[in-house]
Amino acid sequence: MRELIIDLDAIAYNLEVMRKRAGGAKVCGVVKANAYGHGMVEVARKLEDAGVDYLGVADIAEALELRRAGIDAPILAWLHDPHEMFVEALNEGIELGLANEDHLNRVAAAAEITGRLARVHLKIDTGLNRNGATAGEWEGLLRLARALVAEGFIQVVGIFSHLSSTGEAEDLAQIERFDSAVEIARESGLQFELRHLTASDGSMSYPQAQYEMVRVGVALYGLSPFSDNKASAYGLRPAMTATAHVTQVKRVPAGEGVSYGYMHRTAAETTLALIPVGYAEGLPRDASGKASVSIHGKTYPISSRIAMDQFVVDVGNDDVNAGDLVTIFGDPASGVPSADDLAVAAGTINYEIVTRMGGRFNRTYLGQSDLD
Ligand SMILES: *Cc1c(COP(=O)(O)O)cnc(C)c1O
């Protein structure tokens, strides 16, 4: 009845596009938040088969789920609370992004318990002001890291940070702060292989800041990280198509109110088509009256209120019947609305549209890797 079609071949293709742009830097494929709604395990398997260098997630719980699914690629997890499952993470060979002395000490304790060397990436805050050590905390964090390296508990694999994507001047200032934090670390005698700073947008905008690795999320899913650029301009292919089948049609006279609040009233005798997707599936209620869907290659506005389970489209006198396929969004190259179009209609960004898709949608995967 409702289907999210996930084109895994498009994701593998987008990985290649981003790998070419990365000019020799490693690519960390970011699969947090259920791979931005695309299905974390299936996407991770495909990326692993396509030779991704790292997989990136926010939480250790996500990393553990990947390991349970048999994913062997290096995994980096970077968002932790103080009581995080560091022991489990080390047992499963998960690398940890760490930003403060407390977490570093807890990870060292977990290394002692498990007898496993913790592979860590130290995070410097270069101006985003989310996690990451401040410039003032940096030398203390490095000192502790050196001591824990000497004790044989940790290995520092990398140093990383994250841009605010505010504008070029702000980003360049962050790149400069990153370089000086790296310099301080080097001068302190700390050894590490990987510097990584940029996500999709920074890796596209600042080739000089790709260092040894880039962390790419949204571009892998074929979406642009920029609101003013279409993904196709970068040769990226959208991987998610959201579809449903019309559950019912009815003829109604002019002047009928449609759906909650009668946002839409019929102008003439017309056909109403009922589509079984609502905000429970992640279709934003805010898109009511602004988004469009495609039926038989023709675009129709969702002019009435999107409800929890369903919405109605006024198709006039067109030949639309129960069971007909409706595309809510997909690859605009095929003439259907894009996730970007829906994002604009809902006053949000493409990231939020795809990440929130779920509810009662079935996911169908194209190009799925063989299970071994
Ligand atoms: C989510 C995330 C990314 C990926 O960002 P995109 O804009 O989707 O490429 C990279 N790094 C960190 C730290 C993140 O949280």
Tab-separated table of C-alpha atoms and ligand atoms in Angstrom:
chain	number	residue	atom	x	y	z
A	1	MET	CA	0.000	0.000	0.000
A	2	ARG	CA	2.864	2.360	0.868
A	3	GLU	CA	6.383	1.860	-0.287
A	4	LEU	CA	9.743	3.526	0.162
A	5	ILE	CA	11.928	2.312	-2.659
A	6	ILE	CA	15.593	2.556	-1.762
A	7	ASP	CA	17.989	2.352	-4.675
A	8	LEU	CA	21.170	0.974	-3.117
A	9	ASP	CA	22.943	1.089	-6.469
A	10	ALA	CA	22.390	4.847	-6.489
A	11	ILE	CA	24.021	5.006	-3.047
A	12	ALA	CA	27.043	3.002	-4.272
A	13	TYR	CA	27.197	5.276	-7.310
A	14	ASN	CA	27.083	8.397	-5.117
A	15	LEU	CA	29.892	6.944	-2.994
A	16	GLU	CA	32.023	6.778	-6.151
A	17	VAL	CA	31.095	10.360	-7.065
A	18	MET	CA	32.139	11.563	-3.631
A	19	ARG	CA	35.248	9.383	-3.614
A	20	LYS	CA	36.421	10.984	-6.866
A	21	ARG	CA	35.813	14.426	-5.396
A	22	ALA	CA	37.709	13.449	-2.258
A	23	GLY	CA	40.929	13.170	-4.259
A	24	GLY	CA	42.526	10.305	-2.382
A	25	ALA	CA	41.116	11.066	1.065
A	26	LYS	CA	39.301	8.205	2.777
A	27	VAL	CA	35.507	8.350	2.765
A	28	CYS	CA	33.525	7.774	5.922
A	29	GLY	CA	29.952	6.962	4.866
A	30	VAL	CA	27.600	8.392	7.468
A	31	VAL	CA	24.737	5.983	8.203
A	32	LYS	CA	23.420	7.441	11.468
A	33	ALA	CA	19.676	7.836	12.057
A	34	ASN	CA	18.769	4.712	10.063
A	35	ALA	CA	20.945	5.953	7.202
A	36	TYR	CA	18.918	9.169	7.008
A	37	GLY	CA	15.759	7.070	6.811
A	38	HIS	CA	17.108	4.784	4.055
A	39	GLY	CA	17.711	1.697	6.266
A	40	MET	CA	20.994	1.566	8.177
A	41	VAL	CA	21.946	-2.088	7.855
A	42	GLU	CA	21.085	-2.435	4.160
A	43	VAL	CA	22.877	0.794	3.288
A	44	ALA	CA	25.919	-0.117	5.402
A	45	ARG	CA	26.162	-3.528	3.734
A	46	LYS	CA	26.059	-1.931	0.307
A	47	LEU	CA	28.662	0.674	1.267
A	48	GLU	CA	30.905	-2.016	2.726
A	49	ASP	CA	30.661	-4.030	-0.509
A	50	ALA	CA	31.452	-0.844	-2.438
A	51	GLY	CA	34.624	-0.451	-0.406
A	52	VAL	CA	33.777	2.444	1.884
A	53	ASP	CA	36.692	3.177	4.249
A	54	TYR	CA	34.683	3.900	7.385
A	55	LEU	CA	31.068	3.977	8.497
A	56	GLY	CA	30.021	6.885	10.705
A	57	VAL	CA	27.245	6.856	13.283
A	58	ALA	CA	26.328	9.118	16.165
A	59	ASP	CA	25.643	6.552	18.900
A	60	ILE	CA	27.434	3.417	20.029
A	61	ALA	CA	24.028	1.671	19.973
A	62	GLU	CA	23.893	2.251	16.212
A	63	ALA	CA	27.434	0.923	15.817
A	64	LEU	CA	26.558	-2.208	17.812
A	65	GLU	CA	23.536	-2.796	15.604
A	66	LEU	CA	25.811	-2.702	12.556
A	67	ARG	CA	28.192	-5.224	14.120
A	68	ARG	CA	25.273	-7.500	15.038
A	69	ALA	CA	24.259	-7.406	11.381
A	70	GLY	CA	27.707	-8.662	10.427
A	71	ILE	CA	29.258	-5.404	9.225
A	72	ASP	CA	33.051	-5.597	9.620
A	73	ALA	CA	34.107	-2.206	8.232
A	74	PRO	CA	35.733	0.301	10.599
A	75	ILE	CA	32.980	2.173	12.449
A	76	LEU	CA	33.312	5.536	14.144
A	77	ALA	CA	30.724	6.656	16.748
A	78	TRP	CA	30.983	10.165	18.146
A	79	LEU	CA	28.066	11.097	20.422
A	80	HIS	CA	28.114	9.638	23.921
A	81	ASP	CA	26.660	10.193	27.329
A	82	PRO	CA	28.911	9.569	30.317
A	83	HIS	CA	27.420	6.127	30.981
A	84	GLU	CA	27.854	4.933	27.455
A	85	MET	CA	28.499	1.270	26.564
A	86	PHE	CA	32.226	1.806	26.131
A	87	VAL	CA	33.062	-1.793	27.118
A	88	GLU	CA	30.724	-3.206	24.477
A	89	ALA	CA	32.061	-0.713	21.945
A	90	LEU	CA	35.652	-1.850	22.505
A	91	ASN	CA	34.672	-5.508	22.437
A	92	GLU	CA	33.137	-4.895	19.024
A	93	GLY	CA	36.117	-2.928	17.731
A	94	ILE	CA	34.212	0.343	17.399
A	95	GLU	CA	36.283	3.508	17.144
A	96	LEU	CA	35.196	6.396	19.307
A	97	GLY	CA	35.139	10.117	18.727
A	98	LEU	CA	35.884	11.694	22.099
A	99	ALA	CA	35.746	15.289	23.157
A	100	ASN	CA	36.430	15.448	26.869
A	101	GLU	CA	38.655	14.042	29.596
A	102	ASP	CA	35.825	12.266	31.394
A	103	HIS	CA	34.921	10.208	28.323
A	104	LEU	CA	38.582	9.544	27.603
A	105	ASN	CA	39.103	8.254	31.145
A	106	ARG	CA	36.025	6.050	30.923
A	107	VAL	CA	37.190	4.629	27.629
A	108	ALA	CA	40.641	3.947	29.120
A	109	ALA	CA	38.922	2.108	31.987
A	110	ALA	CA	36.970	0.070	29.444
A	111	ALA	CA	40.255	-0.722	27.669
A	112	GLU	CA	41.684	-1.968	30.940
A	113	ILE	CA	38.599	-4.136	31.602
A	114	THR	CA	38.468	-5.621	28.124
A	115	GLY	CA	42.186	-5.804	27.470
A	116	ARG	CA	41.528	-4.111	24.138
A	117	LEU	CA	43.308	-1.061	22.795
A	118	ALA	CA	40.771	1.747	22.316
A	119	ARG	CA	41.051	3.441	18.925
A	120	VAL	CA	39.971	7.037	19.456
A	121	HIS	CA	39.528	10.216	17.437
A	122	LEU	CA	39.894	13.401	19.469
A	123	LYS	CA	37.406	16.122	18.673
A	124	ILE	CA	38.337	19.780	18.777
A	125	ASP	CA	35.533	22.347	18.745
A	126	THR	CA	36.512	24.824	16.053
A	127	GLY	CA	33.431	27.001	16.426
A	128	LEU	CA	30.256	24.938	16.048
A	129	ASN	CA	29.886	24.842	19.815
A	130	ARG	CA	28.267	21.454	19.974
A	131	ASN	CA	30.630	18.757	21.195
A	132	GLY	CA	34.384	18.959	20.879
A	133	ALA	CA	37.003	20.239	23.291
A	134	THR	CA	37.303	24.015	23.457
A	135	ALA	CA	40.645	25.575	22.593
A	136	GLY	CA	41.142	26.044	26.330
A	137	GLU	CA	40.554	22.342	27.037
A	138	TRP	CA	42.565	21.052	24.093
A	139	GLU	CA	46.028	20.882	25.673
A	140	GLY	CA	44.663	19.131	28.754
A	141	LEU	CA	42.892	16.576	26.566
A	142	LEU	CA	46.079	16.006	24.567
A	143	ARG	CA	48.117	15.583	27.764
A	144	LEU	CA	45.688	12.950	29.065
A	145	ALA	CA	45.645	11.230	25.671
A	146	ARG	CA	49.454	11.032	25.612
A	147	ALA	CA	49.457	9.528	29.092
A	148	LEU	CA	46.850	6.909	28.134
A	149	VAL	CA	48.779	6.080	24.973
A	150	ALA	CA	51.900	5.572	27.095
A	151	GLU	CA	49.950	3.288	29.425
A	152	GLY	CA	48.830	1.220	26.459
A	153	PHE	CA	45.096	1.891	26.822
A	154	ILE	CA	44.403	3.994	23.755
A	155	GLN	CA	45.656	4.700	20.280
A	156	VAL	CA	44.825	8.091	18.805
A	157	VAL	CA	43.746	7.358	15.246
A	158	GLY	CA	42.547	10.800	14.316
A	159	ILE	CA	41.716	14.370	15.138
A	160	PHE	CA	38.445	15.778	13.906
A	161	SER	CA	35.953	18.624	14.029
A	162	HIS	CA	32.739	19.715	12.298
A	163	LEU	CA	31.868	22.905	10.401
A	164	SER	CA	28.900	25.164	11.149
A	165	SER	CA	28.138	25.717	7.433
A	166	THR	CA	27.238	29.315	8.225
A	167	GLY	CA	29.160	30.888	5.364
A	168	GLU	CA	32.551	30.862	3.724
A	169	ALA	CA	34.180	33.280	6.178
A	170	GLU	CA	33.016	31.255	9.193
A	171	ASP	CA	34.016	27.948	7.611
A	172	LEU	CA	37.478	29.218	6.650
A	173	ALA	CA	37.967	30.470	10.198
A	174	GLN	CA	37.108	26.984	11.464
A	175	ILE	CA	39.548	25.388	9.020
A	176	GLU	CA	42.259	27.692	10.379
A	177	ARG	CA	41.421	26.776	13.984
A	178	PHE	CA	41.444	23.101	13.041
A	179	ASP	CA	44.907	23.434	11.508
A	180	SER	CA	46.274	25.082	14.616
A	181	ALA	CA	44.716	22.444	16.915
A	182	VAL	CA	46.357	19.754	14.758
A	183	GLU	CA	49.657	21.629	14.925
A	184	ILE	CA	49.464	21.800	18.735
A	185	ALA	CA	48.768	18.046	18.844
A	186	ARG	CA	51.725	17.294	16.564
A	187	GLU	CA	54.047	19.533	18.552
A	188	SER	CA	53.001	17.717	21.708
A	189	GLY	CA	54.417	14.548	20.189
A	190	LEU	CA	51.058	12.809	19.689
A	191	GLN	CA	50.931	10.460	16.690
A	192	PHE	CA	47.779	10.077	14.570
A	193	GLU	CA	46.971	9.186	10.976
A	194	LEU	CA	43.715	10.879	10.133
A	195	ARG	CA	42.554	14.450	10.166
A	196	HIS	CA	38.892	14.816	9.252
A	197	LEU	CA	36.772	17.936	9.261
A	198	THR	CA	34.280	18.108	6.431
A	199	ALA	CA	30.842	16.605	5.838
A	200	SER	CA	29.183	16.576	2.393
A	201	ASP	CA	29.041	20.348	2.025
A	202	GLY	CA	32.559	21.143	3.231
A	203	SER	CA	34.074	18.347	1.181
A	204	MET	CA	32.472	19.867	-1.917
A	205	SER	CA	33.271	23.485	-1.094
A	206	TYR	CA	36.749	23.212	0.405
A	207	PRO	CA	38.954	20.659	-1.315
A	208	GLN	CA	41.833	22.005	0.758
A	209	ALA	CA	40.062	20.753	3.876
A	210	GLN	CA	39.513	17.127	2.888
A	211	TYR	CA	42.706	16.103	4.733
A	212	GLU	CA	42.926	12.305	5.116
A	213	MET	CA	39.178	11.638	5.398
A	214	VAL	CA	35.794	13.187	4.674
A	215	ARG	CA	32.555	12.220	6.447
A	216	VAL	CA	29.827	12.107	3.839
A	217	GLY	CA	26.157	11.666	4.669
A	218	VAL	CA	23.476	13.431	2.690
A	219	ALA	CA	25.356	13.323	-0.638
A	220	LEU	CA	25.469	9.505	-0.453
A	221	TYR	CA	21.694	9.545	-0.498
A	222	GLY	CA	21.789	11.625	-3.667
A	223	LEU	CA	20.724	14.873	-2.052
A	224	SER	CA	22.463	18.213	-2.059
A	225	PRO	CA	23.702	19.672	1.229
A	226	PHE	CA	23.098	23.139	-0.202
A	227	SER	CA	19.659	24.729	-0.405
A	228	ASP	CA	20.610	26.593	-3.591
A	229	ASN	CA	22.109	23.683	-5.513
A	230	LYS	CA	20.466	20.687	-7.101
A	231	ALA	CA	22.125	17.344	-6.410
A	232	SER	CA	22.124	16.570	-10.147
A	233	ALA	CA	24.595	19.431	-10.646
A	234	TYR	CA	27.070	17.251	-8.742
A	235	GLY	CA	26.105	14.098	-10.606
A	236	LEU	CA	24.355	12.636	-7.539
A	237	ARG	CA	21.326	10.349	-7.857
A	238	PRO	CA	18.534	10.439	-5.254
A	239	ALA	CA	18.180	7.029	-3.627
A	240	MET	CA	14.721	7.272	-2.052
A	241	THR	CA	11.344	7.229	-3.789
A	242	ALA	CA	8.181	7.410	-1.687
A	243	THR	CA	5.092	5.898	-3.265
A	244	ALA	CA	1.595	4.747	-2.365
A	245	HIS	CA	-1.449	3.448	-4.149
A	246	VAL	CA	-4.739	5.335	-4.293
A	247	THR	CA	-7.080	3.603	-1.866
A	248	GLN	CA	-10.337	5.143	-3.061
A	249	VAL	CA	-11.716	7.726	-5.477
A	250	LYS	CA	-15.043	9.500	-5.405
A	251	ARG	CA	-16.934	12.034	-7.495
A	252	VAL	CA	-18.175	15.025	-5.509
A	253	PRO	CA	-20.075	18.162	-6.514
A	254	ALA	CA	-18.776	21.758	-6.477
A	255	GLY	CA	-18.482	23.491	-3.111
A	256	GLU	CA	-17.533	20.447	-1.035
A	257	GLY	CA	-15.021	20.931	1.762
A	258	VAL	CA	-12.210	18.389	1.821
A	259	SER	CA	-10.313	16.984	4.814
A	260	TYR	CA	-9.874	18.646	8.220
A	261	GLY	CA	-10.591	22.359	8.377
A	262	TYR	CA	-11.830	22.448	4.778
A	263	MET	CA	-8.541	23.981	3.576
A	264	HIS	CA	-9.680	22.914	0.137
A	265	ARG	CA	-13.140	23.338	-1.377
A	266	THR	CA	-14.042	21.857	-4.731
A	267	ALA	CA	-14.482	24.464	-7.438
A	268	ALA	CA	-16.556	22.219	-9.678
A	269	GLU	CA	-17.716	18.647	-9.799
A	270	THR	CA	-14.533	16.680	-9.450
A	271	THR	CA	-12.788	13.442	-8.488
A	272	LEU	CA	-11.080	13.148	-5.107
A	273	ALA	CA	-8.338	10.540	-4.691
A	274	LEU	CA	-7.475	9.264	-1.225
A	275	ILE	CA	-3.832	8.381	-0.580
A	276	PRO	CA	-2.880	6.389	2.542
A	277	VAL	CA	0.163	8.355	3.693
A	278	GLY	CA	0.121	10.847	6.511
A	279	TYR	CA	2.300	12.549	9.042
A	280	ALA	CA	2.702	9.188	10.802
A	281	GLU	CA	4.761	8.199	7.755
A	282	GLY	CA	6.779	11.403	8.000
A	283	LEU	CA	4.875	13.447	5.428
A	284	PRO	CA	5.007	16.866	7.082
A	285	ARG	CA	1.610	18.310	7.987
A	286	ASP	CA	3.136	21.719	7.264
A	287	ALA	CA	3.298	20.734	3.599
A	288	SER	CA	-0.525	20.781	3.381
A	289	GLY	CA	-1.562	23.157	0.617
A	290	LYS	CA	2.027	23.483	-0.647
A	291	ALA	CA	3.418	20.090	-1.693
A	292	SER	CA	2.547	18.154	-4.825
A	293	VAL	CA	2.476	14.502	-5.809
A	294	SER	CA	2.704	12.767	-9.163
A	295	ILE	CA	0.091	10.397	-10.597
A	296	HIS	CA	0.526	8.984	-14.133
A	297	GLY	CA	3.261	11.557	-14.765
A	298	LYS	CA	1.054	14.520	-13.855
A	299	THR	CA	1.612	16.686	-10.803
A	300	TYR	CA	-1.253	17.462	-8.426
A	301	PRO	CA	-1.127	19.782	-5.413
A	302	ILE	CA	-1.977	18.410	-1.974
A	303	SER	CA	-4.448	21.217	-1.494
A	304	SER	CA	-6.188	19.825	1.585
A	305	ARG	CA	-4.944	19.065	5.091
A	306	ILE	CA	-2.500	16.165	5.464
A	307	ALA	CA	-3.798	13.965	8.297
A	308	MET	CA	-2.130	11.265	10.378
A	309	ASP	CA	-2.858	8.424	7.965
A	310	GLN	CA	-3.927	9.961	4.691
A	311	PHE	CA	-4.395	12.899	2.393
A	312	VAL	CA	-6.710	13.733	-0.485
A	313	VAL	CA	-5.839	15.031	-3.929
A	314	ASP	CA	-8.339	16.778	-6.186
A	315	VAL	CA	-7.684	15.295	-9.630
A	316	GLY	CA	-10.464	17.101	-11.502
A	317	ASN	CA	-11.819	14.990	-14.319
A	318	ASP	CA	-8.620	12.999	-14.846
A	319	ASP	CA	-8.797	9.245	-15.065
A	320	VAL	CA	-7.454	8.280	-11.660
A	321	ASN	CA	-8.596	5.056	-10.040
A	322	ALA	CA	-8.192	3.062	-6.850
A	323	GLY	CA	-4.906	1.163	-7.021
A	324	ASP	CA	-3.105	3.759	-9.157
A	325	LEU	CA	0.473	4.548	-8.227
A	326	VAL	CA	1.199	7.892	-6.559
A	327	THR	CA	4.750	9.179	-6.240
A	328	ILE	CA	5.152	11.518	-3.295
A	329	PHE	CA	8.773	12.256	-4.103
A	330	GLY	CA	11.637	10.647	-5.948
A	331	ASP	CA	14.240	11.450	-8.582
A	332	PRO	CA	13.216	14.747	-10.226
A	333	ALA	CA	14.997	13.544	-13.391
A	334	SER	CA	11.987	11.275	-13.894
A	335	GLY	CA	9.592	14.208	-13.655
A	336	VAL	CA	8.315	13.594	-10.129
A	337	PRO	CA	8.608	16.013	-7.187
A	338	SER	CA	11.919	15.786	-5.307
A	339	ALA	CA	12.633	15.533	-1.593
A	340	ASP	CA	13.880	19.126	-1.985
A	341	ASP	CA	10.490	20.212	-3.333
A	342	LEU	CA	8.754	18.627	-0.359
A	343	ALA	CA	11.280	20.230	1.998
A	344	VAL	CA	10.592	23.677	0.565
A	345	ALA	CA	6.837	23.058	0.861
A	346	ALA	CA	7.242	22.114	4.513
A	347	GLY	CA	9.722	24.863	5.353
A	348	THR	CA	12.523	22.434	6.148
A	349	ILE	CA	15.564	20.783	4.546
A	350	ASN	CA	15.872	17.617	2.447
A	351	TYR	CA	17.770	15.921	5.312
A	352	GLU	CA	14.713	16.122	7.551
A	353	ILE	CA	12.338	14.872	4.863
A	354	VAL	CA	14.147	11.608	4.154
A	355	THR	CA	15.266	10.994	7.740
A	356	ARG	CA	11.714	11.179	9.021
A	357	MET	CA	10.230	8.870	6.407
A	358	GLY	CA	9.051	5.761	8.184
A	359	GLY	CA	5.819	4.934	9.943
A	360	ARG	CA	3.955	2.279	8.028
A	361	PHE	CA	5.982	2.527	4.823
A	362	ASN	CA	7.430	-0.765	3.616
A	363	ARG	CA	10.992	-0.430	2.432
A	364	THR	CA	11.933	-2.136	-0.805
A	365	TYR	CA	15.625	-2.290	-1.651
A	366	LEU	CA	16.963	-2.246	-5.194
A	367	GLY	CA	20.497	-3.541	-5.735
A	368	GLN	CA	20.710	-5.262	-2.366
A	369	SER	CA	24.005	-6.984	-1.622
A	370	ASP	CA	23.932	-10.749	-1.318
A	371	LEU	CA	23.711	-11.830	2.280
A	372	ASP	CA	26.647	-13.972	3.293
B	1	LIG	C1	25.828	13.940	10.344
B	1	LIG	C2	27.284	14.227	10.360
B	1	LIG	C3	28.048	14.204	9.175
B	1	LIG	C4	27.431	14.034	7.800
B	1	LIG	O1	26.841	15.241	7.395
B	1	LIG	P1	26.212	15.438	5.928
B	1	LIG	O2	25.933	16.890	5.860
B	1	LIG	O3	24.989	14.613	5.877
B	1	LIG	O4	27.252	14.992	4.954
B	1	LIG	C5	29.414	14.356	9.289
B	1	LIG	N1	30.001	14.562	10.473
B	1	LIG	C6	29.301	14.616	11.639
B	1	LIG	C7	30.019	14.861	12.904
B	1	LIG	C8	27.922	14.475	11.607
B	1	LIG	O5	27.223	14.563	12.747
